[in-house]
Short mmCIF file of N, CA, C and O and ligand atoms in Angstrom, two decimals:
data_model
loop_
_atom_site.label_atom_id
_atom_site.label_comp_id
_atom_site.label_asym_id
_atom_site.label_seq_id
_atom_site.Cartn_x
_atom_site.Cartn_y
_atom_site.Cartn_z
N ILE A 150 18.36 -12.51 69.35
CA ILE A 150 18.19 -11.85 67.99
C ILE A 150 17.08 -10.90 68.29
O ILE A 150 16.95 -9.46 67.85
N GLY A 151 15.57 -11.19 68.59
CA GLY A 151 14.45 -10.71 68.58
C GLY A 151 14.70 -9.32 69.50
O GLY A 151 14.34 -8.30 69.32
N PHE A 152 15.59 -9.32 70.61
CA PHE A 152 15.60 -8.53 71.62
C PHE A 152 16.44 -7.37 70.90
O PHE A 152 16.38 -6.08 71.35
N VAL A 153 17.59 -7.66 70.29
CA VAL A 153 18.39 -6.46 69.30
C VAL A 153 17.21 -5.99 68.32
O VAL A 153 17.54 -4.74 68.67
N VAL A 154 16.70 -6.45 67.82
CA VAL A 154 15.85 -5.76 66.78
C VAL A 154 14.81 -5.28 67.25
O VAL A 154 14.69 -3.81 66.92
N THR A 155 14.06 -5.43 68.51
CA THR A 155 13.29 -4.65 69.21
C THR A 155 13.99 -3.52 69.79
O THR A 155 13.39 -2.21 69.61
N ALA A 156 15.02 -3.74 70.53
CA ALA A 156 15.80 -2.18 70.92
C ALA A 156 16.17 -1.50 70.05
O ALA A 156 15.79 -0.02 70.12
N TRP A 157 16.80 -1.60 69.08
CA TRP A 157 17.18 -1.12 67.88
C TRP A 157 15.83 -0.28 67.14
O TRP A 157 15.81 0.97 67.04
N GLY A 158 14.68 -1.17 67.27
CA GLY A 158 13.42 -0.33 66.54
C GLY A 158 13.23 0.78 67.90
O GLY A 158 12.61 1.84 67.17
N LEU A 159 13.18 0.35 68.70
CA LEU A 159 12.55 1.56 70.00
C LEU A 159 13.53 2.89 69.91
O LEU A 159 13.47 4.08 70.02
N LEU A 160 15.11 2.41 69.96
CA LEU A 160 15.76 3.68 69.66
C LEU A 160 15.28 4.23 68.16
O LEU A 160 16.04 5.45 68.63
N THR A 161 15.72 3.71 67.32
CA THR A 161 15.19 4.17 65.96
C THR A 161 14.12 5.47 66.37
O THR A 161 13.80 6.42 65.69
N ALA A 162 12.58 4.76 66.57
CA ALA A 162 11.62 5.42 66.84
C ALA A 162 11.96 6.59 67.77
O ALA A 162 11.16 7.73 67.67
N TYR A 163 12.59 6.54 68.83
CA TYR A 163 12.82 7.63 70.00
C TYR A 163 13.60 8.86 69.00
O TYR A 163 13.38 10.14 69.44
N VAL A 164 14.57 8.46 68.57
CA VAL A 164 15.54 10.06 67.81
C VAL A 164 14.55 10.37 66.75
O VAL A 164 14.79 11.37 66.74
N SER A 165 13.87 9.31 66.02
CA SER A 165 13.11 10.22 65.04
C SER A 165 11.80 11.15 65.42
O SER A 165 11.42 12.03 65.16
N MET A 166 11.04 10.66 66.79
CA MET A 166 10.48 11.78 67.30
C MET A 166 11.09 12.71 67.94
O MET A 166 10.48 13.81 67.99
N ALA A 167 12.40 12.64 68.36
CA ALA A 167 12.84 13.94 69.20
C ALA A 167 13.17 14.49 68.13
O ALA A 167 13.35 16.23 68.18
N TYR A 168 13.70 14.35 66.75
CA TYR A 168 14.06 15.01 65.44
C TYR A 168 12.69 15.82 65.08
O TYR A 168 12.66 17.33 64.87
N LEU A 169 11.79 15.26 64.97
CA LEU A 169 10.35 15.81 64.34
C LEU A 169 9.93 16.78 65.41
O LEU A 169 9.51 17.56 65.02
N TRP A 170 9.66 16.20 66.88
CA TRP A 170 9.24 17.10 67.83
C TRP A 170 10.21 17.58 68.83
O TRP A 170 10.07 16.93 69.94
N PRO A 171 11.16 18.55 68.45
CA PRO A 171 11.86 18.68 69.33
C PRO A 171 11.68 19.72 70.80
O PRO A 171 10.35 20.15 70.32
N SER A 172 11.99 19.53 71.90
CA SER A 172 11.62 20.25 73.03
C SER A 172 11.55 21.75 72.93
O SER A 172 12.15 22.02 72.11
N LYS A 173 10.51 22.48 73.58
CA LYS A 173 10.82 23.91 73.51
C LYS A 173 12.39 24.14 74.02
O LYS A 173 12.47 25.27 73.45
N LYS A 174 12.61 23.61 74.99
CA LYS A 174 14.03 24.25 75.32
C LYS A 174 15.14 24.03 74.00
O LYS A 174 16.21 24.77 73.73
N ALA A 175 15.19 22.90 73.32
CA ALA A 175 15.60 22.90 71.89
C ALA A 175 15.59 23.91 70.90
O ALA A 175 16.61 24.38 70.48
N ILE A 176 14.27 24.17 70.68
CA ILE A 176 14.14 25.30 69.84
C ILE A 176 14.33 26.90 70.45
O ILE A 176 14.64 27.59 69.56
N GLY A 177 14.25 26.89 71.77
CA GLY A 177 14.21 28.02 71.91
C GLY A 177 12.93 28.83 72.15
O GLY A 177 12.33 28.59 70.98
N ASN A 178 12.48 29.27 72.95
CA ASN A 178 11.29 29.81 73.16
C ASN A 178 11.21 31.41 74.12
O ASN A 178 9.85 31.58 74.24
N GLY A 179 12.24 31.80 74.08
CA GLY A 179 12.57 33.05 74.68
C GLY A 179 12.36 32.96 76.27
O GLY A 179 12.33 33.91 77.16
N SER A 180 12.21 31.89 76.97
CA SER A 180 12.10 31.48 78.27
C SER A 180 13.57 30.66 78.75
O SER A 180 13.60 29.73 79.25
N GLY A 181 14.55 31.64 78.69
CA GLY A 181 15.96 30.97 79.34
C GLY A 181 16.60 30.74 78.31
O GLY A 181 18.28 30.97 78.71
N LYS A 182 16.56 30.71 77.18
CA LYS A 182 17.28 30.44 76.12
C LYS A 182 18.26 31.73 75.96
O LYS A 182 17.84 32.60 75.80
N SER A 183 19.97 31.58 75.48
CA SER A 183 20.45 32.26 75.80
C SER A 183 21.55 32.52 74.88
O SER A 183 21.83 31.26 74.68
N VAL A 184 22.60 33.72 74.55
CA VAL A 184 23.41 33.40 73.75
C VAL A 184 24.86 33.88 74.22
O VAL A 184 24.49 34.76 74.92
N THR A 185 25.52 33.22 74.40
CA THR A 185 26.87 33.73 74.83
C THR A 185 28.10 34.21 74.07
O THR A 185 28.40 33.13 72.79
N ILE A 186 28.90 35.05 74.07
CA ILE A 186 30.15 35.59 73.29
C ILE A 186 31.24 35.95 73.98
O ILE A 186 30.92 36.65 75.20
N PRO A 187 32.31 35.65 73.63
CA PRO A 187 33.36 36.09 74.67
C PRO A 187 33.60 37.68 74.69
O PRO A 187 33.17 38.44 73.38
N LEU A 188 33.80 38.19 75.62
CA LEU A 188 34.22 39.88 75.43
C LEU A 188 35.07 40.16 74.69
O LEU A 188 34.86 41.41 74.32
N SER A 189 36.00 39.87 74.52
CA SER A 189 37.36 40.11 73.58
C SER A 189 36.83 39.97 72.26
O SER A 189 37.32 40.57 71.51
N GLY A 190 35.65 39.42 72.03
CA GLY A 190 35.16 39.46 70.35
C GLY A 190 34.60 40.65 70.36
O GLY A 190 34.12 40.94 69.23
N ILE A 191 34.51 41.63 71.23
CA ILE A 191 33.85 43.11 70.90
C ILE A 191 34.66 43.91 71.50
O ILE A 191 34.48 44.07 72.76
N PRO A 192 35.47 44.50 70.60
CA PRO A 192 36.21 45.78 71.21
C PRO A 192 35.58 47.13 71.79
O PRO A 192 34.35 47.13 71.24
N VAL A 193 36.18 47.44 73.02
CA VAL A 193 35.24 48.84 73.38
C VAL A 193 35.06 49.84 71.89
O VAL A 193 36.26 50.15 71.52
N GLY A 194 33.94 50.22 72.06
CA GLY A 194 33.72 51.25 70.96
C GLY A 194 33.13 50.34 69.74
O GLY A 194 32.61 51.08 68.77
N LYS A 195 33.28 49.32 69.64
CA LYS A 195 32.94 48.72 68.60
C LYS A 195 31.58 47.50 68.69
O LYS A 195 30.67 47.46 69.88
N SER A 196 30.80 46.94 67.23
CA SER A 196 29.95 46.19 67.93
C SER A 196 29.70 44.86 66.87
O SER A 196 31.02 44.82 66.08
N ARG A 197 28.87 43.92 67.18
CA ARG A 197 28.87 42.87 66.52
C ARG A 197 27.68 42.52 66.19
O ARG A 197 26.76 42.39 67.12
N LYS A 198 27.47 41.87 65.06
CA LYS A 198 25.86 41.43 64.48
C LYS A 198 25.99 40.08 64.94
O LYS A 198 26.75 39.16 64.56
N ILE A 199 24.88 39.43 65.73
CA ILE A 199 24.79 37.91 65.64
C ILE A 199 23.17 37.36 65.90
O ILE A 199 22.59 38.21 65.61
N ARG A 200 23.00 36.22 65.68
CA ARG A 200 21.56 36.12 65.79
C ARG A 200 21.29 35.41 67.00
O ARG A 200 22.00 34.57 67.58
N TYR A 201 20.07 35.60 67.53
CA TYR A 201 19.37 35.46 68.62
C TYR A 201 17.82 35.09 68.68
O TYR A 201 17.03 35.90 68.03
N GLU A 202 17.65 33.84 68.76
CA GLU A 202 16.25 33.17 68.36
C GLU A 202 16.09 33.41 67.22
O GLU A 202 15.00 33.60 66.81
N GLY A 203 17.03 33.65 66.15
CA GLY A 203 16.77 33.16 64.76
C GLY A 203 16.62 34.84 64.17
O GLY A 203 16.11 34.86 63.09
N LYS A 204 16.91 35.50 64.93
CA LYS A 204 16.63 36.82 64.65
C LYS A 204 18.19 38.13 64.80
O LYS A 204 18.75 37.40 65.81
N PRO A 205 18.28 38.55 63.80
CA PRO A 205 19.40 39.57 63.97
C PRO A 205 19.43 40.61 64.71
O PRO A 205 18.65 41.29 64.97
N ILE A 206 20.52 40.60 66.06
CA ILE A 206 20.66 41.59 66.56
C ILE A 206 22.01 41.91 66.68
O ILE A 206 23.14 41.81 66.13
N ILE A 207 22.12 43.49 67.08
CA ILE A 207 23.84 43.92 67.21
C ILE A 207 23.96 44.47 68.61
O ILE A 207 22.99 44.83 69.36
N VAL A 208 25.38 43.90 68.96
CA VAL A 208 25.28 43.87 70.07
C VAL A 208 26.73 45.26 70.26
O VAL A 208 27.66 45.31 69.49
N VAL A 209 26.38 46.09 70.89
CA VAL A 209 27.27 47.31 71.05
C VAL A 209 28.11 47.64 72.33
O VAL A 209 27.35 47.44 73.14
N ARG A 210 29.61 47.67 72.49
CA ARG A 210 30.16 47.76 73.63
C ARG A 210 30.97 49.10 73.68
O ARG A 210 31.51 49.67 72.79
N THR A 211 30.55 49.88 74.63
CA THR A 211 30.99 51.08 75.11
C THR A 211 31.78 51.30 75.86
O THR A 211 31.99 50.05 76.81
N ALA A 212 32.79 51.88 76.55
CA ALA A 212 33.24 52.26 77.76
C ALA A 212 32.56 51.71 78.85
O ALA A 212 32.99 51.17 80.01
N GLU A 213 31.38 52.10 78.85
CA GLU A 213 30.64 51.87 80.11
C GLU A 213 29.55 50.82 80.52
O GLU A 213 29.52 50.27 81.53
N SER A 214 29.27 50.24 79.11
CA SER A 214 28.44 49.15 79.12
C SER A 214 28.37 48.29 78.00
O SER A 214 28.87 48.43 77.20
N ILE A 215 27.33 47.36 77.76
CA ILE A 215 26.98 46.69 76.35
C ILE A 215 25.74 46.47 76.56
O ILE A 215 24.78 46.40 77.37
N PHE A 216 25.01 46.64 75.11
CA PHE A 216 23.60 46.92 74.78
C PHE A 216 23.61 45.56 73.55
O PHE A 216 24.43 45.87 72.82
N ALA A 217 22.28 45.19 73.65
CA ALA A 217 21.94 44.30 72.63
C ALA A 217 20.51 44.75 72.26
O ALA A 217 19.76 44.85 72.92
N LEU A 218 20.42 44.92 70.73
CA LEU A 218 19.16 45.35 70.37
C LEU A 218 19.01 44.97 69.20
O LEU A 218 19.87 44.44 68.32
N SER A 219 17.59 44.89 68.59
CA SER A 219 17.43 44.40 67.54
C SER A 219 18.30 44.80 66.30
O SER A 219 18.06 46.12 66.35
N ALA A 220 18.73 44.49 65.26
CA ALA A 220 19.18 44.80 64.08
C ALA A 220 18.45 45.16 62.96
O ALA A 220 18.84 45.48 62.02
N VAL A 221 17.04 44.85 63.26
CA VAL A 221 16.11 45.19 62.28
C VAL A 221 15.32 46.35 62.28
O VAL A 221 14.66 46.77 63.49
N CYS A 222 15.57 47.57 61.48
CA CYS A 222 15.00 48.87 61.55
C CYS A 222 13.49 48.75 61.77
O CYS A 222 13.05 47.98 60.77
N THR A 223 12.84 49.39 62.35
CA THR A 223 11.52 49.26 62.57
C THR A 223 10.76 50.26 61.16
O THR A 223 9.59 50.04 61.43
N HIS A 224 11.57 50.85 60.76
CA HIS A 224 10.71 51.44 59.68
C HIS A 224 10.35 50.38 57.92
O HIS A 224 9.20 50.09 58.26
N LEU A 225 11.36 49.88 57.66
CA LEU A 225 10.90 48.92 56.57
C LEU A 225 11.97 47.53 56.91
O LEU A 225 12.07 47.03 55.71
N GLY A 226 12.62 47.56 57.44
CA GLY A 226 13.17 46.49 58.00
C GLY A 226 14.85 46.05 57.45
O GLY A 226 15.41 45.04 57.41
N CYS A 227 15.56 46.99 57.17
CA CYS A 227 16.91 47.01 56.82
C CYS A 227 17.50 46.88 58.06
O CYS A 227 17.30 47.13 59.03
N LEU A 228 18.84 46.09 57.92
CA LEU A 228 19.53 45.95 59.02
C LEU A 228 20.67 47.10 59.46
O LEU A 228 20.98 48.11 58.48
N VAL A 229 20.31 47.53 60.57
CA VAL A 229 20.84 48.79 61.17
C VAL A 229 22.59 48.59 61.26
O VAL A 229 22.95 47.35 61.75
N ASN A 230 23.20 49.27 61.38
CA ASN A 230 24.89 49.79 61.69
C ASN A 230 24.99 50.43 63.10
O ASN A 230 24.41 51.51 63.26
N TRP A 231 26.20 50.20 63.64
CA TRP A 231 26.47 51.10 64.68
C TRP A 231 27.47 51.97 64.25
O TRP A 231 28.49 51.65 63.18
N ASN A 232 27.25 53.51 64.50
CA ASN A 232 28.24 54.79 64.03
C ASN A 232 29.06 54.85 65.35
O ASN A 232 28.30 56.10 66.12
N GLU A 233 30.25 54.66 65.55
CA GLU A 233 30.64 54.81 66.70
C GLU A 233 31.27 56.14 67.06
O GLU A 233 31.19 56.85 67.92
N GLY A 234 31.22 57.01 65.70
CA GLY A 234 31.92 58.40 65.91
C GLY A 234 30.46 59.51 66.38
O GLY A 234 30.68 60.34 66.97
N ASP A 235 29.31 58.88 65.98
CA ASP A 235 28.07 59.74 66.37
C ASP A 235 27.55 59.30 67.63
O ASP A 235 26.37 59.73 68.17
N ASN A 236 27.94 57.99 68.07
CA ASN A 236 27.49 57.29 69.45
C ASN A 236 25.75 56.90 69.21
O ASN A 236 25.08 56.92 69.84
N LEU A 237 25.57 56.25 67.68
CA LEU A 237 24.27 56.08 67.47
C LEU A 237 23.93 54.99 66.50
O LEU A 237 25.22 54.33 65.92
N ILE A 238 22.96 54.21 66.51
CA ILE A 238 22.66 53.40 65.65
C ILE A 238 21.93 53.70 64.33
O ILE A 238 21.16 54.30 64.70
N GLU A 239 22.39 53.42 63.62
CA GLU A 239 21.72 54.15 61.84
C GLU A 239 21.27 53.33 60.96
O GLU A 239 22.17 51.92 60.97
N CYS A 240 20.54 53.42 60.12
CA CYS A 240 19.64 52.83 59.17
C CYS A 240 20.67 53.16 57.82
O CYS A 240 20.35 54.35 57.78
N PRO A 241 20.96 52.29 57.09
CA PRO A 241 21.35 52.62 55.74
C PRO A 241 20.51 53.28 54.73
O PRO A 241 20.98 53.87 53.93
N CYS A 242 19.30 52.76 54.90
CA CYS A 242 18.47 52.77 53.82
C CYS A 242 17.74 54.26 53.87
O CYS A 242 17.61 54.69 52.87
N HIS A 243 17.23 54.73 54.92
CA HIS A 243 16.50 55.90 54.71
C HIS A 243 16.70 56.83 56.17
O HIS A 243 15.94 57.82 56.42
N GLY A 244 17.96 56.29 56.73
CA GLY A 244 18.56 57.43 57.53
C GLY A 244 17.61 57.49 59.27
O GLY A 244 18.02 58.18 59.78
N ALA A 245 16.92 56.32 59.41
CA ALA A 245 16.46 56.08 60.82
C ALA A 245 17.62 56.39 61.70
O ALA A 245 18.84 55.51 61.45
N LYS A 246 17.27 56.73 63.05
CA LYS A 246 18.76 56.63 64.01
C LYS A 246 18.12 56.19 65.38
O LYS A 246 17.19 56.66 65.58
N PHE A 247 18.85 55.75 66.10
CA PHE A 247 18.38 55.09 67.65
C PHE A 247 19.73 55.41 68.28
O PHE A 247 20.90 55.09 68.05
N ASP A 248 19.15 55.66 69.69
CA ASP A 248 19.94 55.61 70.79
C ASP A 248 20.44 54.15 71.24
O ASP A 248 19.85 53.59 70.73
N LEU A 249 21.25 54.12 72.21
CA LEU A 249 21.81 52.69 72.86
C LEU A 249 20.94 51.95 73.45
O LEU A 249 20.75 50.99 73.78
N ARG A 250 19.55 53.01 73.64
CA ARG A 250 18.35 52.26 74.26
C ARG A 250 17.44 51.71 73.49
O ARG A 250 16.59 50.87 73.63
N GLY A 251 17.70 51.94 72.11
CA GLY A 251 16.93 51.60 71.02
C GLY A 251 16.00 52.44 70.76
O GLY A 251 14.98 52.50 69.81
N ASN A 252 15.79 54.06 71.55
CA ASN A 252 15.10 54.75 71.41
C ASN A 252 15.10 55.43 69.78
O ASN A 252 16.32 55.86 69.27
N VAL A 253 13.94 56.09 69.28
CA VAL A 253 14.28 56.61 67.67
C VAL A 253 14.63 58.13 68.17
O VAL A 253 14.25 58.84 68.86
N VAL A 254 15.85 58.59 67.48
CA VAL A 254 16.14 60.10 67.75
C VAL A 254 16.43 60.49 66.47
O VAL A 254 16.67 62.12 66.16
N GLY A 255 16.04 59.88 65.34
CA GLY A 255 15.85 60.78 63.98
C GLY A 255 15.51 60.09 63.05
O GLY A 255 15.30 58.58 63.07
N GLY A 256 14.87 60.28 61.67
CA GLY A 256 14.27 59.49 60.67
C GLY A 256 13.06 59.07 60.91
O GLY A 256 12.35 59.49 61.98
N PRO A 257 12.59 58.24 59.95
CA PRO A 257 11.36 57.73 59.71
C PRO A 257 10.63 56.59 60.59
O PRO A 257 9.88 56.19 60.73
N ALA A 258 11.60 55.93 61.16
CA ALA A 258 11.62 54.83 62.32
C ALA A 258 10.06 55.17 62.85
O ALA A 258 10.24 56.10 64.00
N PRO A 259 9.03 54.11 63.15
CA PRO A 259 8.19 54.70 63.97
C PRO A 259 8.04 54.12 65.13
O PRO A 259 7.39 54.28 66.46
N LYS A 260 9.00 53.15 65.51
CA LYS A 260 9.04 52.42 67.17
C LYS A 260 10.40 52.46 67.41
O LYS A 260 11.67 52.12 66.36
N PRO A 261 10.76 52.07 68.65
CA PRO A 261 12.35 51.88 68.86
C PRO A 261 12.75 50.29 68.49
O PRO A 261 11.86 49.67 68.10
N LEU A 262 13.98 50.15 68.81
CA LEU A 262 14.46 48.61 68.56
C LEU A 262 14.03 48.33 69.77
O LEU A 262 14.41 48.73 71.02
N GLU A 263 13.84 46.71 69.61
CA GLU A 263 13.67 46.17 70.25
C GLU A 263 14.87 45.85 71.43
O GLU A 263 16.18 45.71 70.61
N SER A 264 15.22 45.78 72.54
CA SER A 264 16.43 45.67 73.19
C SER A 264 16.26 44.33 74.37
O SER A 264 15.36 43.68 74.14
N TYR A 265 17.23 43.67 73.97
CA TYR A 265 17.61 42.47 75.09
C TYR A 265 18.17 42.56 76.16
O TYR A 265 19.11 43.42 76.35
N ARG A 266 18.31 41.77 77.27
CA ARG A 266 19.14 41.39 78.44
C ARG A 266 20.25 41.14 78.29
O ARG A 266 20.73 39.90 77.29
N VAL A 267 21.03 41.76 78.80
CA VAL A 267 22.62 41.61 78.91
C VAL A 267 23.32 41.42 80.26
O VAL A 267 23.35 42.24 80.89
N GLN A 268 24.13 40.69 80.34
CA GLN A 268 24.91 40.29 81.75
C GLN A 268 26.41 40.11 80.92
O GLN A 268 26.45 38.97 80.22
N ILE A 269 27.48 40.29 82.16
CA ILE A 269 28.57 40.17 81.79
C ILE A 269 28.91 39.33 82.91
O ILE A 269 29.15 39.91 84.00
N LYS A 270 29.72 38.21 82.47
CA LYS A 270 29.82 37.23 83.55
C LYS A 270 31.52 37.10 83.06
O LYS A 270 31.42 35.99 82.51
N GLY A 271 32.63 37.22 84.04
CA GLY A 271 33.59 37.09 83.66
C GLY A 271 34.16 37.58 82.45
O GLY A 271 33.99 38.96 82.16
N LYS A 272 34.23 37.09 81.54
CA LYS A 272 34.98 37.38 80.24
C LYS A 272 33.65 37.08 79.11
O LYS A 272 34.13 36.71 77.86
N ILE A 273 32.58 37.02 79.71
CA ILE A 273 31.46 36.33 78.56
C ILE A 273 30.47 37.25 79.07
O ILE A 273 30.14 37.67 79.68
N ILE A 274 29.87 37.75 77.40
CA ILE A 274 28.95 38.44 77.25
C ILE A 274 27.68 37.16 77.15
O ILE A 274 27.66 36.50 76.18
N LYS A 275 26.54 37.49 77.86
CA LYS A 275 25.40 36.72 77.81
C LYS A 275 24.10 37.45 77.71
O LYS A 275 23.92 38.60 78.02
N ILE A 276 23.63 36.93 76.55
CA ILE A 276 22.58 37.46 75.88
C ILE A 276 21.27 36.82 75.95
O ILE A 276 21.29 35.89 75.39
N GLY A 277 20.18 37.63 76.66
CA GLY A 277 19.16 36.70 76.74
C GLY A 277 18.93 36.02 78.26
O GLY A 277 19.52 36.18 78.94
FE1 LIG B 1086 15.50 52.06 58.16
FE2 LIG B 1086 13.56 53.03 56.44
S1 LIG B 1086 14.52 50.68 56.66
S2 LIG B 1086 14.90 54.07 57.67
#
């Protein structure tokens, strides 16, 4: 009985410590943590917003490539949208416009959108 109680106590302590102090890998620290989405989840010409490391990002698929950028406007922080007709990422708040590399091409945004690494592996899009 003593052995079972001791083993139970050690297991409970281990689980509690792992919960309270998760490893860097578990919480993501920008060094290897990635997000995957199916290629079919974003038709050509469309976009999708997802969260990456706790931040909103916008993933845009064109006929040529796939781009992943911060979805947070660098002006005052509104969420940007993809405008397929103009081939630009636009902010609905004050009209900032960004190209698919994140560069500011119009409006009041002071800095480009942060861009993220994108890889296509078979039918999977890997970001990060
Ligand atoms: Fe985007 Fe102002 S918050 S243009």
